[in-house]
Structures are given as C-alpha cells and as structure tokens.
PDB file of C-alpha atoms in Angstrom:
ATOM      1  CA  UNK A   1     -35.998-296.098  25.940  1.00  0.00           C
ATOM      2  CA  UNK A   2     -36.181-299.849  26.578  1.00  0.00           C
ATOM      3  CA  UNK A   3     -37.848-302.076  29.244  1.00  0.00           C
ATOM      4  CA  UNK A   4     -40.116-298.865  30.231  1.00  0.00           C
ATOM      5  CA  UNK A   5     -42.976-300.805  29.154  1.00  0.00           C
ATOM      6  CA  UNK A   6     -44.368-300.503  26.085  1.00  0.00           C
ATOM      7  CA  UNK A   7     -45.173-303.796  24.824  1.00  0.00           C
ATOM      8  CA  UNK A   8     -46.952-304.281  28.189  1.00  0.00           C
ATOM      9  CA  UNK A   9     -48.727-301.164  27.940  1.00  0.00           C
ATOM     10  CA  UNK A  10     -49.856-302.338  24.123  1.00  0.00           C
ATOM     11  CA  UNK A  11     -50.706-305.275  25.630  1.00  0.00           C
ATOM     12  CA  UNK A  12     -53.312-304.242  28.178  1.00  0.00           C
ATOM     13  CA  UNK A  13     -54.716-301.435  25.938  1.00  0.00           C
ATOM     14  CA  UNK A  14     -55.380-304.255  23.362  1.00  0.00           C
ATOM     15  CA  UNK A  15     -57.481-306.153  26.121  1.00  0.00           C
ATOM     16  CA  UNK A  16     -59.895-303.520  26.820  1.00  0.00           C
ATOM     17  CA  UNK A  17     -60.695-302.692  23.174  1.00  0.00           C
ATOM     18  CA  UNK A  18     -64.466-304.202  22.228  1.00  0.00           C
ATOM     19  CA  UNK A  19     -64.748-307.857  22.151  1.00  0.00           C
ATOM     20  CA  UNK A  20     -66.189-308.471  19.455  1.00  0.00           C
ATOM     21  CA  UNK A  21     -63.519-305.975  17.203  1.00  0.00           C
ATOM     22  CA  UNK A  22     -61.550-307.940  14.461  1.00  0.00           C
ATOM     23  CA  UNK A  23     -57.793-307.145  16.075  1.00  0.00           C
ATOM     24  CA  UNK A  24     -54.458-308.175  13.097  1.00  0.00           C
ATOM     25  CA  UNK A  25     -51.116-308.106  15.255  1.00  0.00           C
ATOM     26  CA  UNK A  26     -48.232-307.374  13.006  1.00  0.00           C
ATOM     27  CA  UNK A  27     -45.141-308.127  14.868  1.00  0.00           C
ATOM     28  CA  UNK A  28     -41.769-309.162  14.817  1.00  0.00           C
ATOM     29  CA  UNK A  29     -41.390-311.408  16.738  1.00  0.00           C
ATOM     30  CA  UNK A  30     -44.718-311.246  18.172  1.00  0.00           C
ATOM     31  CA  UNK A  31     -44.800-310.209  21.855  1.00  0.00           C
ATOM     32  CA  UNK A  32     -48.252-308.931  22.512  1.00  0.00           C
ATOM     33  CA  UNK A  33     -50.954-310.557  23.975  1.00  0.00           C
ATOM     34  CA  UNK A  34     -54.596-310.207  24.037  1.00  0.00           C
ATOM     35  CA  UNK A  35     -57.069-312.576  25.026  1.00  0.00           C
ATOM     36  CA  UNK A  36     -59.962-313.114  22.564  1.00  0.00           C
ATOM     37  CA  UNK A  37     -60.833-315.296  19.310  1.00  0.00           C
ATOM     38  CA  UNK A  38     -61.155-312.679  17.446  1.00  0.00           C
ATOM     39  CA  UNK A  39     -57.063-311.734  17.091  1.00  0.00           C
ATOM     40  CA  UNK A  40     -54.950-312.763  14.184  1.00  0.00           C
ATOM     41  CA  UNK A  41     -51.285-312.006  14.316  1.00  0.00           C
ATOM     42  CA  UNK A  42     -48.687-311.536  11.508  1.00  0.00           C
ATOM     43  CA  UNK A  43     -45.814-311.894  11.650  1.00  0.00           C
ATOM     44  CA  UNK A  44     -42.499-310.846   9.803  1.00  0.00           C
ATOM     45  CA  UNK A  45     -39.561-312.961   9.108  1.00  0.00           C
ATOM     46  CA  UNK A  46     -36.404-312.415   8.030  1.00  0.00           C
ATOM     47  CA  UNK A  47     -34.179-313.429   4.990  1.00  0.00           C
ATOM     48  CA  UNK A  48     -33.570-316.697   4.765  1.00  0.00           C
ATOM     49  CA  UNK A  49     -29.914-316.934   4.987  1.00  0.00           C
ATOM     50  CA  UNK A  50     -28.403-318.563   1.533  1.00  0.00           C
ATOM     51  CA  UNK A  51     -31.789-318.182  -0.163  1.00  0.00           C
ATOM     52  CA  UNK A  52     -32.966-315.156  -2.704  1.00  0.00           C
ATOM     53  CA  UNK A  53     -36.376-315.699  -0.774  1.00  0.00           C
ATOM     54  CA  UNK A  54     -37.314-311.456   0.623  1.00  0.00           C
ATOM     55  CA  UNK A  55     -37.973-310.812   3.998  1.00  0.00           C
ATOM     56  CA  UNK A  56     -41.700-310.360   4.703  1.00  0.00           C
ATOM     57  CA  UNK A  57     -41.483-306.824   6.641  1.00  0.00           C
ATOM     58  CA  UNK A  58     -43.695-305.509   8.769  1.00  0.00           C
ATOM     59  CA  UNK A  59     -45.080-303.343   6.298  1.00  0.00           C
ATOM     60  CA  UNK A  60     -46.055-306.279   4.360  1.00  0.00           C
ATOM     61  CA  UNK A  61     -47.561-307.294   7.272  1.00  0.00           C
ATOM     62  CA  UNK A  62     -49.721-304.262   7.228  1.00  0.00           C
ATOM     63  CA  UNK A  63     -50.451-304.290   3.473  1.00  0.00           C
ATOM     64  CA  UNK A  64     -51.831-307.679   4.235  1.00  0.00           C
ATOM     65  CA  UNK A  65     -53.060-306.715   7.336  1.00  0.00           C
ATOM     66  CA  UNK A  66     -55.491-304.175   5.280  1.00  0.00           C
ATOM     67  CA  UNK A  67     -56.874-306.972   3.317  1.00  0.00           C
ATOM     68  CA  UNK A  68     -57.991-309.176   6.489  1.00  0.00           C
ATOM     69  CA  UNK A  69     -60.649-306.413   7.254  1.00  0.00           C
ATOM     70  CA  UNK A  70     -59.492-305.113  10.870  1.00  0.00           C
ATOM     71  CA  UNK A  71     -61.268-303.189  13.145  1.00  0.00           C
ATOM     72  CA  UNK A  72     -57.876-302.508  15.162  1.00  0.00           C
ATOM     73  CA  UNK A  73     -54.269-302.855  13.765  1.00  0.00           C
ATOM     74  CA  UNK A  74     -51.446-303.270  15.995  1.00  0.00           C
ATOM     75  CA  UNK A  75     -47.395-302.954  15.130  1.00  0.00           C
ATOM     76  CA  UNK A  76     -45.705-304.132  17.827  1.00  0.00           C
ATOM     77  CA  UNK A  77     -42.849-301.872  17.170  1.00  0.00           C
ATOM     78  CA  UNK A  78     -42.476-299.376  14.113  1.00  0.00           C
ATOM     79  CA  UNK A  79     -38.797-300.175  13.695  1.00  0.00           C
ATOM     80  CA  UNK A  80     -38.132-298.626  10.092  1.00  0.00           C
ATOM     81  CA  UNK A  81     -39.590-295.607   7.920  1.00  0.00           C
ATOM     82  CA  UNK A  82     -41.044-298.383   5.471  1.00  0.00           C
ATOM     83  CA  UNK A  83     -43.295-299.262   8.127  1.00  0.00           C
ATOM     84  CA  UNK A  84     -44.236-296.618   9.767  1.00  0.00           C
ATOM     85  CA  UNK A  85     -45.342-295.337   5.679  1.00  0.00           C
ATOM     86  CA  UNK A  86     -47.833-298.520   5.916  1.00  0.00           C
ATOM     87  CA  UNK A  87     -49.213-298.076   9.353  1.00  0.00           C
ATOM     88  CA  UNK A  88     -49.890-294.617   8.678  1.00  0.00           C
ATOM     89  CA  UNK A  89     -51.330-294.805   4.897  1.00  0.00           C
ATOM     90  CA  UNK A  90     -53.635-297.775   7.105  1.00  0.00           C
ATOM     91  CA  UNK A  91     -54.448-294.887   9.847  1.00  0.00           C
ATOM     92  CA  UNK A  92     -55.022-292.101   7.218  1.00  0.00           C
ATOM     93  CA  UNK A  93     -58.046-294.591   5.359  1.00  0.00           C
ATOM     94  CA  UNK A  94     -60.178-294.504   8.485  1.00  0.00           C
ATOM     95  CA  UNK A  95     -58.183-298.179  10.161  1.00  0.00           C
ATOM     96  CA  UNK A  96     -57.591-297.761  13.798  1.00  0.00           C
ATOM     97  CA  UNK A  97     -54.550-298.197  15.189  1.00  0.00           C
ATOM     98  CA  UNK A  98     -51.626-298.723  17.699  1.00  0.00           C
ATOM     99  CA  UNK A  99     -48.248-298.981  17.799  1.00  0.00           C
ATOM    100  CA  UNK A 100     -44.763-298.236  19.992  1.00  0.00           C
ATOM    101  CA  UNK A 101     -41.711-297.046  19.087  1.00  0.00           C
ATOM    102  CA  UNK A 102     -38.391-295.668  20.718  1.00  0.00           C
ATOM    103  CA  UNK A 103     -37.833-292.062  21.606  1.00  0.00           C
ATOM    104  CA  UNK A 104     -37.635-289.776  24.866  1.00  0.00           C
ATOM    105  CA  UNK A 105     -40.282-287.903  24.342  1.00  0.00           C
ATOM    106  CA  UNK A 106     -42.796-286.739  22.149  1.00  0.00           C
ATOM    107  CA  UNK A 107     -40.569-284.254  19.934  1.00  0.00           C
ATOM    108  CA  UNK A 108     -38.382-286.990  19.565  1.00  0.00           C
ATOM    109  CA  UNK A 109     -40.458-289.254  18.308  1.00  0.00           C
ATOM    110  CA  UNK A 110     -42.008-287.216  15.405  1.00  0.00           C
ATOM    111  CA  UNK A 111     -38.391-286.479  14.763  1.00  0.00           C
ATOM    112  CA  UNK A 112     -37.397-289.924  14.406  1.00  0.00           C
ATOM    113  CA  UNK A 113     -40.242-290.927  12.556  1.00  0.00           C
ATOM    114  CA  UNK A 114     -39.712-288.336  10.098  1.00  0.00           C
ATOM    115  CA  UNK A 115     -35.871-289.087   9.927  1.00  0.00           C
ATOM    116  CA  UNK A 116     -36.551-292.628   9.239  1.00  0.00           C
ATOM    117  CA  UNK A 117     -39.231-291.984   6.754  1.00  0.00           C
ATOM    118  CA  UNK A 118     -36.901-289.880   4.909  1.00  0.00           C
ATOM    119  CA  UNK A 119     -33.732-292.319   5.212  1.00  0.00           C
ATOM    120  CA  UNK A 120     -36.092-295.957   4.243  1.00  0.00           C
ATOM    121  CA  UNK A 121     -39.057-294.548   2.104  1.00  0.00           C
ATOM    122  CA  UNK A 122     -37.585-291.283   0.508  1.00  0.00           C
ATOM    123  CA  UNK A 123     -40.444-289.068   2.165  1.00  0.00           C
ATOM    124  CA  UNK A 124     -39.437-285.104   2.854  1.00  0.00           C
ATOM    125  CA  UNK A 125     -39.253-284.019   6.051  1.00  0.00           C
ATOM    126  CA  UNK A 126     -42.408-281.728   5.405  1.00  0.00           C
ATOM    127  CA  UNK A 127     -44.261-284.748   3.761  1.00  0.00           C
ATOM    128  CA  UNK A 128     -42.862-286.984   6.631  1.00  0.00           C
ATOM    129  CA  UNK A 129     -44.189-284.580   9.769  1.00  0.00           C
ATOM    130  CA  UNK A 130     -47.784-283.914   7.709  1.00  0.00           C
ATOM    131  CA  UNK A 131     -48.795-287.772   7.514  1.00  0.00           C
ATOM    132  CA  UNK A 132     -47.746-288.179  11.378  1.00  0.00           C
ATOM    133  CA  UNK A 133     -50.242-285.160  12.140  1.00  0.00           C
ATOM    134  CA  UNK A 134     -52.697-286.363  10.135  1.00  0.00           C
ATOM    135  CA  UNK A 135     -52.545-290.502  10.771  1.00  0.00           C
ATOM    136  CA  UNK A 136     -51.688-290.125  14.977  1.00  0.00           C
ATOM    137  CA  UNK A 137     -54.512-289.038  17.190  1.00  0.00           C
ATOM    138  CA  UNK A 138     -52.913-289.551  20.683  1.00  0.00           C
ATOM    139  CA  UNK A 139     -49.199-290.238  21.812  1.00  0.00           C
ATOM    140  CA  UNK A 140     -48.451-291.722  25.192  1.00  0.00           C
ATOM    141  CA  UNK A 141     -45.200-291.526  26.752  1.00  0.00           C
ATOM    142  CA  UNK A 142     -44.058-294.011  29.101  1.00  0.00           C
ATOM    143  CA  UNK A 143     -40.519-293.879  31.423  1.00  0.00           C
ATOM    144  CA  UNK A 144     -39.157-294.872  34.529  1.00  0.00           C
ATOM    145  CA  UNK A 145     -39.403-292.534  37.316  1.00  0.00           C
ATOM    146  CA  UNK A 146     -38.165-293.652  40.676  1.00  0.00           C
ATOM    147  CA  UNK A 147     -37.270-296.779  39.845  1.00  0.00           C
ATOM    148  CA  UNK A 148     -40.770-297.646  38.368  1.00  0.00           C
ATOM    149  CA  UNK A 149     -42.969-297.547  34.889  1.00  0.00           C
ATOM    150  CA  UNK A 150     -44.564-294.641  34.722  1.00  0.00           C
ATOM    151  CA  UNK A 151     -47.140-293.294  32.351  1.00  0.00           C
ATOM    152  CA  UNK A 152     -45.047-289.731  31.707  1.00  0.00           C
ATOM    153  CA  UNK A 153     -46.902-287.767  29.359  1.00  0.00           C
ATOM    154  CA  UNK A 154     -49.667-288.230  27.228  1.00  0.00           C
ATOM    155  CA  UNK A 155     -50.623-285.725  24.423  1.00  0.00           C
ATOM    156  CA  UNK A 156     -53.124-285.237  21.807  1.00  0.00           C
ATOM    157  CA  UNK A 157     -51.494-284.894  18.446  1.00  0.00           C
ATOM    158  CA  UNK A 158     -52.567-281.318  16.179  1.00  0.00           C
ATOM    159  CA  UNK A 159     -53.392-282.282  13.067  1.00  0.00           C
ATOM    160  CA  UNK A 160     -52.183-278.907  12.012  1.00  0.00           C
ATOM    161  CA  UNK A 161     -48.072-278.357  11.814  1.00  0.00           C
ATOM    162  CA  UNK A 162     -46.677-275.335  13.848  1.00  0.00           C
ATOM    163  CA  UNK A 163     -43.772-273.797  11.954  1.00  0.00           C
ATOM    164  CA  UNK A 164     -43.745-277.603  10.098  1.00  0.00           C
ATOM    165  CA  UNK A 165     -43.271-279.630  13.118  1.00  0.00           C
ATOM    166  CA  UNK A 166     -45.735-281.841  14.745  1.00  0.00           C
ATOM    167  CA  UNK A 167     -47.180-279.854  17.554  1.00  0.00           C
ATOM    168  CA  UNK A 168     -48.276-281.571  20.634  1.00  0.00           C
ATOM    169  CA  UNK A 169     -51.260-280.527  22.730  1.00  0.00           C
ATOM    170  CA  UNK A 170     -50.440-281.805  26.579  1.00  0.00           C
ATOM    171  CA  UNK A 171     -53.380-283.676  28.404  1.00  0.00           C
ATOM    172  CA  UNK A 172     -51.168-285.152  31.313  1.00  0.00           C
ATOM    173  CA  UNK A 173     -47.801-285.117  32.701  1.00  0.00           C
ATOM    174  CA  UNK A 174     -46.309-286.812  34.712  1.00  0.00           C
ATOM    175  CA  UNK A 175     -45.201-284.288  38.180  1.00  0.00           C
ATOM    176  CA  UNK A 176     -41.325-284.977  38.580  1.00  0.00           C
ATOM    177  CA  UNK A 177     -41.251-284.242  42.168  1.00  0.00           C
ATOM    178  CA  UNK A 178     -44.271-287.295  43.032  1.00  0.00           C
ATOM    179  CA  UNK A 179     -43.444-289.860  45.319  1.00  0.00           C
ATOM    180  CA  UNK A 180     -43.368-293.383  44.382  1.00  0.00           C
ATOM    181  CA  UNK A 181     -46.251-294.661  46.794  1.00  0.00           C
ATOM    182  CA  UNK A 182     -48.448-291.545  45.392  1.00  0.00           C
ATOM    183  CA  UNK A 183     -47.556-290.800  41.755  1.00  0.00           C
ATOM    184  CA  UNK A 184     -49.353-287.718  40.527  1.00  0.00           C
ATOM    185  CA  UNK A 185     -50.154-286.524  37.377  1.00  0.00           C
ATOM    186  CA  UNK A 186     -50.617-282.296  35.983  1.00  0.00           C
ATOM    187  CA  UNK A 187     -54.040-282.337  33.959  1.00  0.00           C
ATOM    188  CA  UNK A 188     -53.242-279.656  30.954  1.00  0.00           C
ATOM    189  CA  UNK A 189     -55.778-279.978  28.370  1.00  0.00           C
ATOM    190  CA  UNK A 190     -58.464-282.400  27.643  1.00  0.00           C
ATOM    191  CA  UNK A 191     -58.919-285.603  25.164  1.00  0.00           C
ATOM    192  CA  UNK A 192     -59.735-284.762  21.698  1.00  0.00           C
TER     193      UNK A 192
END
C-alpha cells in the first residue's frame, strides 16, 4: 500500500539506532533521513537515455554497500527480486538491516518477494521463501486505519518454513474495532 508510511517509519527507526553505528542508505531516489555524520547514502540511477552506460541498481548499491563496512544497511524500497537477492545475501553474512516494500500483509509480502526473486534472479520458490526465513528477523506492517497510519501488525519471522512458506509468529496486532483517539494493540507472542 502507498502513503501508509513507510519511508517515515524507516526514517525514525534509523534515528534511534546507536550513534556512533556506520549507517550506508541505498536508495532510489533517496528519501530517508537520519541525522548523524556517520550516514553515507547510495544511490541508484538509471540508464542514461542514448548512452550504452548500465544502470547502477540498487543491488549494486548493496554490493558496494558491503564494501564500505556498515554497521546498518538500509534499502529504501526493495523494488525488484535482484535486490532483494543482495540485501538478503548482506543480511544472511551477519550485516544488519532494514528495508520496506509493498504488500498487504505479511503473507503477501513473502509471496511477493519470492515471486519477484523467481521472475528477476531465477531463484525457486523453495530457495526464494528459505533465504527470506533465514535473512528477515522481524516484519512490521503498517496501514491506515481510520483515516490514520497505523502500526498494524508486527511479527517475528520463523526461521524454519511451515509446509515451505514463511511462517509468521504474531507479537502485535493491531485491534480493528480501536478508536482513533485510543488505538490499541493485541500482544500475541513476544520479541525474539
């Protein structure tokens, strides 16, 4: 969904992460900002139109990202199956990591993910759902409710497939029938 958020939520995340952390932004274009000396941002561009100059992607942005020693990375928005390949190679070698990306909830986006690392990077469905079990830790799911950005869901990620899908463990969700002055939130499970 767009304009829930998520680049805003990035954002402030990104601002309470340790000071003194090395942070690489890879972005395109880049939206997110966080307030510190210590950030670098990359950024992809595209073709250059009558030129046989490549597009730098964002997954060259995270291959180079890699080399720039980074506490934290950050993809602004994993668009593409190439990228979401890099991030989460980067995730699975012990990096850190955030990014956001489009879907309705958090089935959907493991479903996406998988769909578009199958259609841009050739990776098997199996293969696909395995390296976003083993490279995400937490997923947070953002919406409007009422009329107003809302933190939805948020769910620890199994790093063990259920029937080989990525299963979701529920932390909090978001009660449907909360007010707007007094959102309120279900606790389910705890942070792993």
């Amino acid at each position: 969904m767009t304009r829930t958020g998520k680049t805003t939520l990035l954002s402030a995340l990104c601002n309470y992460l340790p000071t003194i952390w090395r942070i690489v932004k890879i972005e395109d274009p880049e939206e997110i900002w966080v307030d510190r000396p210590t950030v670098q941002t990359v950024e992809a561009r595209p073709q250059a139109i009558g030129t046989d100059v490549r597009p730098y992607t964002l997954a060259d942005g995270v291959d180079d990202a890699m080399r720039m020693s980074p506490d934290y990375l950050v993809i602004g928005e994993v668009r593409d199956g190439v990228a979401a390949m890099s991030l989460f190679r980067a995730l699975m070698t012990g990096h850190s990591g955030a990014c956001t990306f489009h879907a309705d909830s958090p089935r959907e986006a493991a479903r996406r993910l998988a769909t578009v690392m199958g259609a841009d990077a050739g990776v098997k469905p199996h293969e696909a759902n395995q390296m976003i079990s083993d490279a995400v830790d937490l997923l947070v799911q953002i919406g409007i409710r009422h009329e107003v950005r809302r933190v939805i869901a948020i769910s620890n990620v199994s790093k063990d497939l259920k029937n080989g899908d990525v299963y979701f463990e529920p932390i909090y969700r978001y009660k449907e029938d909360s007010s707007m002055e007094e959102p309120n939130w279900e606790k389910l499970g705890e942070l792993k």
